[in-house]
Amino acid sequence: MCGIVGYIGNRDAYPVLIKGLKRLEYRGYDSAGVALLNGDTTIYKKKGKVSELEAYVRGKETLSTIGIGHTRWATHGKPSDLNAHPHQSEKGLFTIIHNGIIENYSVLKKTLMDQGMKFYSETDTEVLANLIEYIYTSEDISVEVAVSLALQKVVGAYGLLVISREDPNLMIAARRSSPLVIGLGSNEYFIASDATPIVEYTDRVIYLNNDDIALIRRDELVLKNLVSESTKVNIKTLDMSISEMEKQGYEHYMLKEIFEQPRSIMDTFRGRINSETNEIRLGGLLDVKDQLVNAKRIVVIACGTSWHAGLVGEYLIEDLARIPVEVEYASEFRYRNPMIGPDDVVLAISQSGETADTLAAIQLAREAGALVLGICNVAGSSISRETHAGVYTHAGIEIGVASTKAFTAQVTVLTMMAIMIGKEKGLLSEKRFSQLLKELNDVPGQIEKILELNEEFKHIAEMYKDASNALYLGRGVSFPVALEGALKLKEISYIHAEGYPAAEMKHGPIALIDEKMPVVFIATKDSSYEKIVSNIQEVKARNGVVIAIVTEGDSIIKEIADHVIEIPKSDESLVSLTAVVPLQLIAYHIALMRGCNVDQPRNLAKSVTVE
Ligand code: F6R
């Protein structure tokens, strides 16, 4: 949420910043700005997309080799030119960009106003800029000390960059609960809220830890903690390529990511399943395997789409590994007093690895003594570092704000975990184990076949693009697929959609059914097939419109549903991996037909780093 980019070196800073902001725009896109330091500080900022900022700056003076840039997702203060970052302190000594929330900003603001300081924006960030300046001008101290003293007074989260005309060859980066990465060049540094703007310049990076302050000059990088003690620099190598971040001929990132799923799922299980030796090897879990296999209970914590993947995991782990599973919204778990202790295994699922509520829930589980494992997509992310052990999904960078390939990659990891534990516990015969591995191996090919039906999905989208409401229904492992289908539709097309367990329909949602509202059933041939056929009949008996996802060759539902989408037959445990794909594509086409910005839906941002 909010993108931060900074450059210090010998290049022209502005092109690096503007390119970086475009790469980061998926994190927030309601306003953008840059500050360039060249003796004095020049700030350009604009409400709207990065392209609007770029047009505004065209032809203006941008000469500078040190600068900072920001793309915003509003928290304090509505999107406007004034509330856009960077923010400058009252006398113009300090200029900052900030991601996160300063929770005690109103107390700080009042104190500073009592001292006669003026404020021009509604943001918490301006309060921090003024606080730094107030401390700096009240005492005879360096820029660096003023920043660390100010940060000691802050309650809340921040990832921030500070530049100052008082020390024009210095950039300060600081982090608490909001990520920052520093790319190391030769006498130059690239700083950003994630590695996407850095990868084209260097693959050597440092991920800041909480309460780190980095003092960055062209020829030197010093890491300190909040009380100015030096801390260890730990250089990592990025495993990311520029081409991954391009649309590669697709109209949208979301479409590209949907079509990547055969490959991304394969990348998730590559090297981890060996059908010849009949083995599943999840390297990141080797040290904790016994504890996992013998767990009395697994508690999944996640948000949004990752929470839906967790629900699929519940079904799989309980069915194949016979361990009780509870799936919790991280945002609820962390604010109650959960019954959790050293006997529990907590499994945090997150694409970005930066979701603030999931991170806070991890902290709580760790403090309670639980073993905390992670399923993460972004290597080096906070969640991957805060968990005791875990598994990367290896889906590749996901830029579309609506999560697609991350979901199927998470489900793939959960499937491997469930099968692995089931085998270790002696619950799965060799035959069943090999069959599941073979079925998992077949999934990428099955998704290829489903993607070939894209024109059919477009046709269905055309018919229902003007609906105001939609209902998604499934049973068993297909219920989370229904939830995920409804979430995809509502978040990118703004059509109200709800996911329900099909059997619950008659306890309420059935009242909504009329000839206008599409009801999407995930009705593949599984253990509850007959029941779901009855549910479809119940909808048809009330003149409802039914779109059904069925198993190839199904002739019964074809007779009753308005539209059927046939997907290849697979094991019941694996059906979520294939059944979700038509729902992703139908949501995509409907959103496009309604003129919505598919990759950057309104009010949303990728990586929710605020609570
Ligand atoms: C929906 C979506 C969100 C995320 C949620 C959690 O398409 O993308 O619901 O799934 O914000 O994010 P991560 O997985 O990064 O923790």
XYZ file of C-alpha atoms and ligand atoms in Angstrom:
627
model
C 0.000 0.000 0.000
C 1.609 3.234 -1.160
C 4.766 2.895 -3.197
C 8.045 4.434 -2.159
C 11.069 4.930 -4.364
C 14.316 6.806 -3.799
C 17.585 7.292 -5.628
C 20.979 8.632 -4.620
C 23.986 8.363 -6.943
C 25.370 10.005 -10.032
C 22.539 9.462 -12.507
C 19.712 11.789 -13.255
C 17.311 10.862 -10.416
C 13.988 11.867 -11.983
C 13.801 9.153 -14.709
C 14.690 6.507 -12.115
C 11.942 7.775 -9.828
C 9.218 8.050 -12.451
C 9.981 4.582 -13.832
C 10.017 3.226 -10.294
C 6.654 4.818 -9.535
C 5.141 3.171 -12.609
C 6.392 -0.189 -11.379
C 4.952 0.511 -7.928
C 1.635 1.909 -9.051
C -0.122 -1.370 -8.253
C 0.421 -0.563 -4.555
C -1.692 2.604 -4.638
C -2.769 5.006 -7.312
C -4.715 7.972 -6.045
C -1.902 10.510 -6.252
C 1.826 10.622 -6.913
C 4.758 12.940 -6.371
C 8.526 13.401 -6.411
C 11.013 15.597 -4.561
C 14.383 16.393 -6.093
C 17.257 17.776 -4.065
C 19.689 20.044 -5.856
C 20.783 22.657 -3.331
C 17.139 23.326 -2.600
C 14.258 20.851 -2.827
C 11.810 20.891 -5.722
C 8.531 19.052 -5.239
C 6.094 18.018 -7.963
C 2.929 16.204 -6.931
C -0.486 15.546 -8.419
C -3.748 13.814 -7.651
C -4.293 10.844 -9.975
C -2.080 8.339 -11.716
C 1.681 8.493 -12.211
C 1.073 9.353 -15.879
C -0.675 12.551 -14.727
C 2.329 13.478 -12.617
C 4.608 12.761 -15.560
C 2.579 15.031 -17.842
C 2.618 17.758 -15.204
C 6.413 17.615 -14.786
C 7.134 17.509 -18.549
C 9.265 20.522 -19.538
C 9.968 21.512 -15.929
C 13.358 21.551 -14.211
C 14.308 18.107 -12.874
C 18.088 18.276 -12.571
C 19.174 16.283 -9.522
C 21.033 13.132 -8.526
C 19.112 12.568 -5.298
C 15.358 12.291 -5.062
C 12.343 10.516 -3.622
C 8.996 9.522 -5.144
C 5.666 8.231 -3.855
C 2.423 6.792 -5.178
C -0.356 6.971 -2.611
C -3.253 4.920 -1.273
C -5.057 7.404 0.949
C -5.370 6.812 4.687
C -5.401 10.265 6.353
C -6.956 12.835 4.043
C -8.720 12.294 0.731
C -6.750 12.062 -2.529
C -5.718 15.607 -3.561
C -2.668 17.510 -4.778
C -2.158 18.822 -1.265
C -2.375 15.457 0.480
C -0.118 13.778 -2.084
C 3.428 12.964 -0.957
C 6.206 14.174 -0.623
C 5.482 16.399 2.354
C 7.746 19.145 3.497
C 8.312 20.581 6.947
C 7.167 24.129 7.592
C 10.520 25.827 6.908
C 11.282 23.457 4.049
C 14.262 21.850 5.777
C 12.959 18.266 5.569
C 11.062 16.481 2.830
C 9.613 13.028 3.394
C 7.588 10.259 1.848
C 5.894 7.747 4.080
C 4.006 4.498 3.934
C 2.030 3.403 7.014
C 0.092 5.225 9.706
C 1.365 7.472 12.502
C -1.228 6.520 15.104
C -0.434 9.308 17.583
C -0.400 11.967 14.874
C -3.212 14.054 16.367
C -1.420 14.376 19.744
C 1.847 15.248 17.980
C 0.080 17.705 15.697
C -1.554 19.493 18.600
C 1.774 19.780 20.435
C 3.452 21.212 17.328
C 0.552 23.596 16.663
C 0.827 24.802 20.255
C 4.421 25.684 19.370
C 3.118 27.748 16.467
C 3.804 25.322 13.608
C 1.504 25.463 10.591
C 0.051 22.533 8.656
C -1.245 22.547 5.112
C -2.379 18.966 4.459
C -4.615 16.516 6.331
C -1.915 13.844 6.443
C -0.116 12.193 9.318
C 3.066 12.395 7.212
C 3.264 16.181 7.375
C 3.149 15.867 11.168
C 6.260 13.717 11.052
C 8.076 16.153 8.739
C 7.293 18.993 11.124
C 8.243 16.951 14.166
C 11.680 16.251 12.683
C 12.148 19.936 11.871
C 10.961 21.032 15.299
C 13.449 18.719 17.040
C 16.247 19.691 14.640
C 15.767 23.430 15.139
C 15.305 23.174 18.920
C 18.632 21.475 19.540
C 22.107 21.573 18.061
C 21.995 18.156 16.469
C 22.565 16.477 13.086
C 19.850 15.604 10.586
C 20.358 11.936 11.393
C 19.864 12.425 15.139
C 16.785 14.618 14.584
C 15.177 11.863 12.493
C 15.891 9.149 15.029
C 14.665 11.276 17.956
C 11.458 12.026 16.051
C 10.916 8.363 15.234
C 11.289 7.473 18.898
C 8.198 9.615 19.552
C 6.116 7.939 16.873
C 3.507 5.274 17.602
C 2.447 3.347 14.510
C 3.905 2.005 11.314
C 6.205 3.567 8.807
C 8.429 2.932 5.859
C 9.873 6.312 4.995
C 12.526 8.274 3.166
C 13.816 11.641 4.321
C 15.955 14.155 2.457
C 17.115 17.482 3.785
C 18.762 20.522 2.293
C 20.653 20.737 5.619
C 22.634 17.635 4.622
C 22.135 17.432 0.847
C 24.226 14.307 0.258
C 22.288 12.143 2.654
C 19.119 10.092 2.291
C 17.606 8.467 5.361
C 15.437 5.365 5.111
C 13.607 4.000 8.138
C 11.239 1.154 8.690
C 8.776 -0.082 11.273
C 6.207 -2.633 10.058
C 6.207 -1.286 6.510
C 8.759 -2.765 4.133
C 11.752 -1.087 2.534
C 14.427 -2.585 0.301
C 17.734 -0.960 -0.612
C 19.407 -1.905 -3.912
C 23.175 -1.592 -3.939
C 24.827 -0.155 -7.048
C 28.285 1.225 -7.550
C 28.325 4.528 -5.679
C 24.559 4.612 -5.993
C 21.579 3.262 -4.081
C 18.002 2.516 -5.094
C 15.472 2.401 -2.292
C 11.893 1.156 -2.642
C 8.944 -0.354 -0.817
C 9.425 -3.550 -2.813
C 12.064 -4.793 -5.195
C 10.154 -4.155 -8.452
C 11.749 -0.741 -9.217
C 15.201 -2.004 -8.213
C 15.570 -5.181 -10.231
C 16.645 -3.509 -13.473
C 19.614 -1.819 -11.799
C 20.983 -4.409 -9.388
C 20.247 -7.779 -7.831
C 22.084 -7.024 -4.565
C 19.650 -5.840 -1.925
C 19.215 -5.265 1.772
C 15.803 -5.692 3.383
C 15.457 -3.318 6.314
C 14.313 -4.805 9.623
C 11.928 -3.123 12.033
C 13.443 -0.043 13.665
C 16.380 0.019 11.244
C 17.520 3.440 10.093
C 19.719 3.495 6.986
C 21.984 6.487 6.432
C 22.708 6.481 2.737
C 25.385 8.554 0.993
C 26.698 7.931 -2.508
C 29.780 6.130 -1.208
C 28.506 4.726 2.044
C 25.591 2.928 3.636
C 25.360 2.707 7.411
C 22.626 0.782 9.193
C 21.653 1.784 12.723
C 18.840 1.074 15.113
C 16.593 3.740 16.645
C 19.109 4.512 19.369
C 21.956 4.979 16.871
C 23.762 1.658 17.451
C 25.178 0.137 14.260
C 23.386 -2.990 13.046
C 24.523 -5.746 10.710
C 24.170 -5.351 6.943
C 22.831 -8.543 5.395
C 23.038 -8.508 1.581
C 20.673 -10.786 -0.355
C 20.436 -11.634 -4.039
C 17.161 -10.897 -5.842
C 15.594 -13.724 -7.777
C 13.397 -11.675 -10.129
C 13.568 -10.594 -13.759
C 12.331 -7.479 -15.556
C 10.369 -9.501 -18.100
C 8.239 -10.933 -15.256
C 7.058 -7.403 -14.585
C 5.971 -6.682 -18.174
C 2.522 -7.428 -19.608
C 4.123 -9.583 -22.321
C 1.473 -8.748 -24.904
C -1.542 -9.194 -22.628
C -3.980 -6.319 -22.284
C -3.849 -6.455 -18.497
C -1.664 -7.944 -15.783
C -4.684 -9.789 -14.418
C -5.246 -11.542 -17.746
C -1.560 -12.390 -18.034
C -1.535 -13.792 -14.511
C -4.667 -15.899 -15.120
C -3.056 -17.331 -18.257
C 0.210 -17.961 -16.416
C -1.415 -20.426 -14.025
C -0.384 -23.628 -15.795
C 3.208 -22.445 -15.486
C 2.933 -20.931 -12.016
C 1.353 -24.071 -10.563
C 4.098 -26.141 -12.165
C 6.704 -23.798 -10.667
C 5.068 -24.279 -7.284
C 5.395 -28.051 -7.315
C 8.562 -28.290 -9.439
C 11.333 -30.027 -7.519
C 8.973 -30.739 -4.661
C 7.072 -33.741 -5.943
C 8.829 -36.733 -7.353
C 6.431 -39.195 -8.912
C 9.243 -41.682 -9.558
C 10.347 -41.975 -5.947
C 6.825 -41.208 -4.726
C 7.905 -38.354 -2.523
C 6.910 -34.848 -1.569
C 9.750 -32.732 -0.250
C 9.004 -29.265 1.086
C 12.514 -28.072 1.930
C 11.365 -25.144 4.067
C 9.464 -27.485 6.397
C 12.097 -30.197 6.882
C 13.205 -28.925 10.282
C 9.654 -28.754 11.617
C 8.181 -31.737 9.818
C 7.708 -33.888 12.945
C 5.955 -31.093 14.783
C 3.708 -30.469 11.791
C 2.852 -34.115 11.245
C 2.053 -34.586 14.936
C 0.152 -31.318 15.330
C -3.033 -31.593 17.378
C -4.488 -28.610 15.574
C -3.578 -26.228 12.757
C -4.834 -22.657 12.806
C -4.697 -20.823 9.482
C -4.474 -17.025 9.550
C -4.878 -14.964 6.387
C -6.905 -12.230 4.698
C -8.978 -11.983 1.523
C -8.134 -14.409 -1.235
C -5.423 -16.004 0.909
C -8.100 -16.722 3.508
C -10.117 -18.490 0.813
C -7.047 -20.601 0.010
C -6.891 -21.367 3.738
C -10.479 -22.677 3.619
C -9.495 -25.024 0.802
C -6.541 -26.054 2.996
C -8.905 -26.833 5.870
C -10.834 -29.222 3.686
C -7.664 -30.883 2.343
C -5.770 -31.202 5.629
C -8.770 -32.512 7.556
C -9.648 -34.944 4.778
C -6.205 -36.243 3.840
C -4.174 -35.680 7.017
C -6.881 -35.850 9.699
C -5.652 -32.834 11.652
C -8.333 -30.416 12.867
C -7.977 -27.056 11.136
C -9.433 -23.672 11.976
C -9.286 -20.844 9.462
C -9.275 -17.358 10.914
C -9.333 -13.879 9.455
C -6.030 -12.489 10.714
C -7.771 -9.185 11.405
C -10.223 -10.885 13.805
C -7.796 -13.339 15.364
C -5.403 -10.608 16.460
C -7.981 -8.473 18.219
C -9.638 -11.140 20.331
C -8.046 -13.321 22.930
C -7.500 -16.486 20.853
C -6.965 -19.866 22.493
C -3.540 -20.579 21.140
C -0.450 -22.157 22.675
C 2.726 -24.206 22.235
C 0.757 -27.262 21.018
C -0.624 -25.378 18.031
C 0.770 -24.974 14.567
C -0.226 -21.657 13.044
C -0.095 -21.334 9.282
C 0.026 -17.803 7.864
C -0.875 -17.470 4.178
C -0.038 -14.334 2.232
C 0.849 -13.471 -1.339
C 2.657 -10.236 -0.520
C 4.044 -11.320 2.824
C 3.380 -7.783 4.032
C -0.289 -7.755 5.074
C -0.335 -5.820 8.347
C -3.094 -7.835 10.041
C -1.471 -11.156 9.145
C 1.865 -9.912 10.459
C 0.286 -8.817 13.736
C -1.496 -12.183 14.077
C 1.845 -13.960 13.514
C 3.394 -11.901 16.284
C 0.568 -12.848 18.637
C 0.878 -16.554 17.786
C 4.641 -16.454 18.309
C 4.232 -14.797 21.686
C 1.775 -17.546 22.653
C 4.471 -20.121 21.881
C 2.927 -21.654 18.742
C 5.025 -22.918 15.848
C 4.307 -20.389 13.103
C 4.692 -21.430 9.476
C 4.234 -19.307 6.378
C 3.035 -19.772 2.824
C 4.268 -16.699 0.979
C 4.846 -15.620 -2.588
C 7.258 -12.737 -2.133
C 10.729 -13.895 -1.154
C 12.343 -11.837 1.586
C 8.978 -10.363 2.625
C 8.243 -9.587 6.272
C 6.006 -12.634 6.765
C 8.617 -14.957 5.299
C 11.080 -13.564 7.814
C 8.784 -13.443 10.845
C 7.618 -17.060 10.625
C 9.648 -19.960 12.071
C 9.643 -21.827 8.758
C 7.628 -21.953 5.579
C 7.123 -22.615 1.916
C 7.399 -20.142 -0.948
C 4.721 -20.460 -3.603
C 7.075 -19.469 -6.474
C 4.135 -18.103 -8.515
C 6.234 -15.195 -9.772
C 5.422 -11.559 -9.185
C 1.678 -10.810 -9.087
C 0.899 -7.242 -10.160
C -2.850 -7.321 -10.901
C -4.519 -6.087 -7.725
C -7.046 -8.923 -7.852
C -5.163 -12.034 -6.815
C -5.376 -14.966 -9.232
C -2.254 -17.069 -9.729
C -1.280 -16.525 -6.083
C -4.501 -18.309 -5.037
C -3.857 -21.394 -7.144
C -0.214 -21.469 -6.026
C -1.264 -21.280 -2.361
C -3.758 -24.106 -2.886
C -1.019 -26.136 -4.600
C 1.240 -25.764 -1.553
C -1.620 -26.661 0.802
C -2.389 -29.714 -1.335
C 1.238 -30.860 -1.148
C 1.265 -30.290 2.617
C -1.940 -32.254 3.154
C -0.755 -35.158 1.009
C 2.684 -35.156 2.647
C 1.262 -35.207 6.187
C -1.318 -37.835 5.223
C 1.433 -40.089 3.917
C 3.718 -39.509 6.914
C 0.836 -40.420 9.226
C 0.181 -43.593 7.266
C -3.292 -42.439 6.289
C -2.773 -42.634 2.535
C -1.993 -45.888 0.810
C 0.856 -45.870 -1.737
C -1.809 -46.170 -4.424
C -3.829 -43.190 -3.232
C -0.649 -41.167 -2.709
C 0.597 -41.848 -6.254
C -2.832 -41.131 -7.661
C -2.954 -37.738 -5.927
C 0.536 -36.867 -7.164
C -0.430 -37.820 -10.685
C -3.630 -35.784 -10.466
C -1.695 -32.753 -9.201
C 0.726 -33.174 -12.078
C -2.227 -33.145 -14.479
C -3.654 -29.836 -13.207
C -1.537 -27.467 -15.388
C -2.665 -29.330 -18.534
C -6.285 -29.203 -17.385
C -6.044 -25.439 -16.847
C -4.588 -25.082 -20.362
C -7.772 -26.714 -21.669
C -9.979 -24.402 -19.600
C -8.128 -21.333 -20.876
C -9.003 -22.415 -24.419
C -12.651 -21.725 -23.507
C -11.962 -18.017 -23.049
C -14.351 -16.978 -25.871
C -17.138 -18.920 -24.161
C -16.462 -17.049 -20.903
C -16.565 -13.781 -22.830
C -19.970 -14.746 -24.209
C -21.322 -15.482 -20.713
C -19.837 -12.206 -19.455
C -21.613 -10.303 -22.244
C -24.956 -11.755 -21.108
C -24.554 -10.868 -17.420
C -22.435 -7.734 -17.476
C -25.398 -5.545 -16.482
C -26.454 -7.593 -13.455
C -26.580 -5.746 -10.135
C -26.124 -8.833 -7.965
C -24.732 -12.327 -8.308
C -24.720 -15.383 -6.089
C -21.950 -18.012 -6.101
C -22.681 -21.402 -4.574
C -20.601 -24.490 -3.879
C -20.337 -27.353 -1.432
C -17.337 -28.845 0.366
C -14.073 -27.749 -1.198
C -16.040 -25.827 -3.822
C -17.516 -23.469 -1.220
C -14.264 -21.448 -0.919
C -14.169 -21.391 -4.721
C -17.628 -19.786 -4.641
C -16.335 -17.203 -2.161
C -13.334 -16.497 -4.352
C -15.461 -16.207 -7.516
C -17.737 -13.691 -5.782
C -14.761 -11.698 -4.481
C -13.198 -11.515 -7.944
C -16.428 -10.240 -9.467
C -17.158 -7.609 -6.829
C -13.653 -6.215 -6.506
C -13.052 -5.545 -10.173
C -16.533 -5.051 -11.677
C -18.248 -3.473 -8.615
C -21.220 -5.831 -9.014
C -22.454 -6.948 -5.620
C -21.698 -10.671 -5.328
C -21.917 -13.160 -2.491
C -20.478 -16.622 -2.032
C -22.447 -19.147 0.009
C -22.382 -22.846 0.819
C -25.026 -24.155 -1.592
C -26.995 -25.849 1.193
C -27.278 -22.548 3.079
C -29.137 -20.968 0.180
C -32.489 -22.051 1.512
C -31.751 -20.381 4.857
C -31.851 -16.902 3.394
C -30.272 -16.073 0.035
C -33.009 -17.967 -1.815
C -35.165 -14.888 -1.203
C -32.942 -12.940 -3.609
C -33.495 -15.223 -6.561
C -35.272 -13.802 -9.563
C -34.912 -13.951 -13.326
C -32.283 -11.179 -13.321
C -29.712 -12.429 -10.839
C -27.116 -14.923 -12.125
C -26.488 -17.827 -9.741
C -23.144 -19.485 -10.346
C -22.847 -23.069 -9.149
C -19.626 -25.020 -8.803
C -21.269 -28.368 -9.478
C -18.567 -30.828 -10.461
C -19.024 -34.598 -10.061
C -18.075 -35.199 -6.440
C -19.485 -36.676 -3.268
C -22.190 -33.997 -3.012
C -23.127 -33.954 -6.683
C -26.734 -35.125 -6.208
C -27.278 -32.542 -3.478
C -26.022 -29.703 -5.613
C -28.207 -30.831 -8.518
C -31.156 -30.437 -6.124
C -29.944 -26.938 -5.229
C -29.846 -26.037 -8.922
C -33.402 -27.339 -9.288
C -34.457 -25.149 -6.368
C -33.083 -22.068 -8.134
C -34.672 -23.011 -11.461
C -38.016 -23.609 -9.733
C -37.897 -19.909 -8.758
C -37.050 -18.715 -12.272
C -33.408 -18.140 -11.376
C -30.637 -17.995 -13.967
C -28.005 -20.692 -13.493
C -24.434 -20.799 -14.730
C -22.904 -24.116 -13.690
C -19.333 -25.293 -13.686
C -19.581 -28.999 -14.312
C -17.359 -31.969 -14.985
C -16.728 -32.705 -18.667
C -19.473 -34.936 -20.068
C -22.084 -34.047 -17.441
C -25.469 -34.485 -19.073
C -27.802 -33.997 -16.097
C -26.996 -30.376 -15.254
C -26.838 -29.508 -18.954
C -30.574 -30.204 -19.054
C -31.447 -27.767 -16.278
C -28.846 -24.984 -16.177
C -28.904 -21.958 -18.482
C -25.168 -22.239 -19.187
C -22.705 -24.971 -18.392
C -18.951 -24.646 -18.379
C -17.268 -28.015 -18.650
C -13.958 -28.526 -16.889
C -11.783 -31.667 -17.010
C -12.484 -34.392 -14.482
C -10.155 -34.315 -11.505
C -9.913 -35.722 -8.013
C -12.410 -34.012 -5.706
C -9.563 -32.695 -3.546
C -8.030 -30.812 -6.460
C -11.090 -29.328 -8.098
C -10.634 -25.844 -6.631
C -7.493 -25.409 -8.734
C -9.388 -25.773 -11.977
C -12.906 -24.591 -11.077
C -11.668 -21.147 -10.040
C -10.204 -20.346 -13.470
C -13.518 -19.776 -15.356
C -14.671 -17.571 -12.465
C -11.524 -15.445 -12.703
C -12.010 -15.012 -16.442
C -15.730 -14.265 -16.280
C -15.057 -11.567 -13.644
C -12.263 -10.168 -15.819
C -14.448 -9.912 -18.943
C -17.423 -8.451 -17.078
C -15.220 -5.776 -15.492
C -13.702 -4.925 -18.853
C -17.128 -4.699 -20.511
C -18.305 -2.374 -17.746
C -15.356 -0.075 -18.435
C -13.629 -0.781 -15.110
C -9.905 -0.518 -14.569
C -9.192 -4.208 -14.140
C -5.630 -3.939 -12.837
C -6.282 -0.992 -10.564
C -9.824 -1.303 -9.190
C -11.124 1.678 -7.273
C -10.229 2.018 -3.585
C -8.069 -1.104 -3.591
C -4.327 -1.585 -3.515
C -2.067 -4.566 -3.562
C -0.311 -5.384 -0.307
C -2.432 -4.044 2.532
C 0.189 -2.719 4.913
C -2.225 -0.746 7.083
C -4.373 -2.279 9.794
C -8.211 -10.129 -3.525
C -6.948 -9.803 -2.914
C -6.916 -9.555 -1.456
C -5.691 -10.221 -0.833
C -5.575 -9.834 0.641
C -4.429 -10.535 1.328
O -8.086 -10.345 -4.890
O -5.944 -9.723 -3.558
O -8.075 -9.981 -0.848
O -5.802 -11.600 -0.973
O -5.390 -8.451 0.744
O -3.215 -10.225 0.742
P -1.934 -11.120 0.951
O -2.207 -12.437 0.352
O -0.852 -10.375 0.242
O -1.702 -11.207 2.422
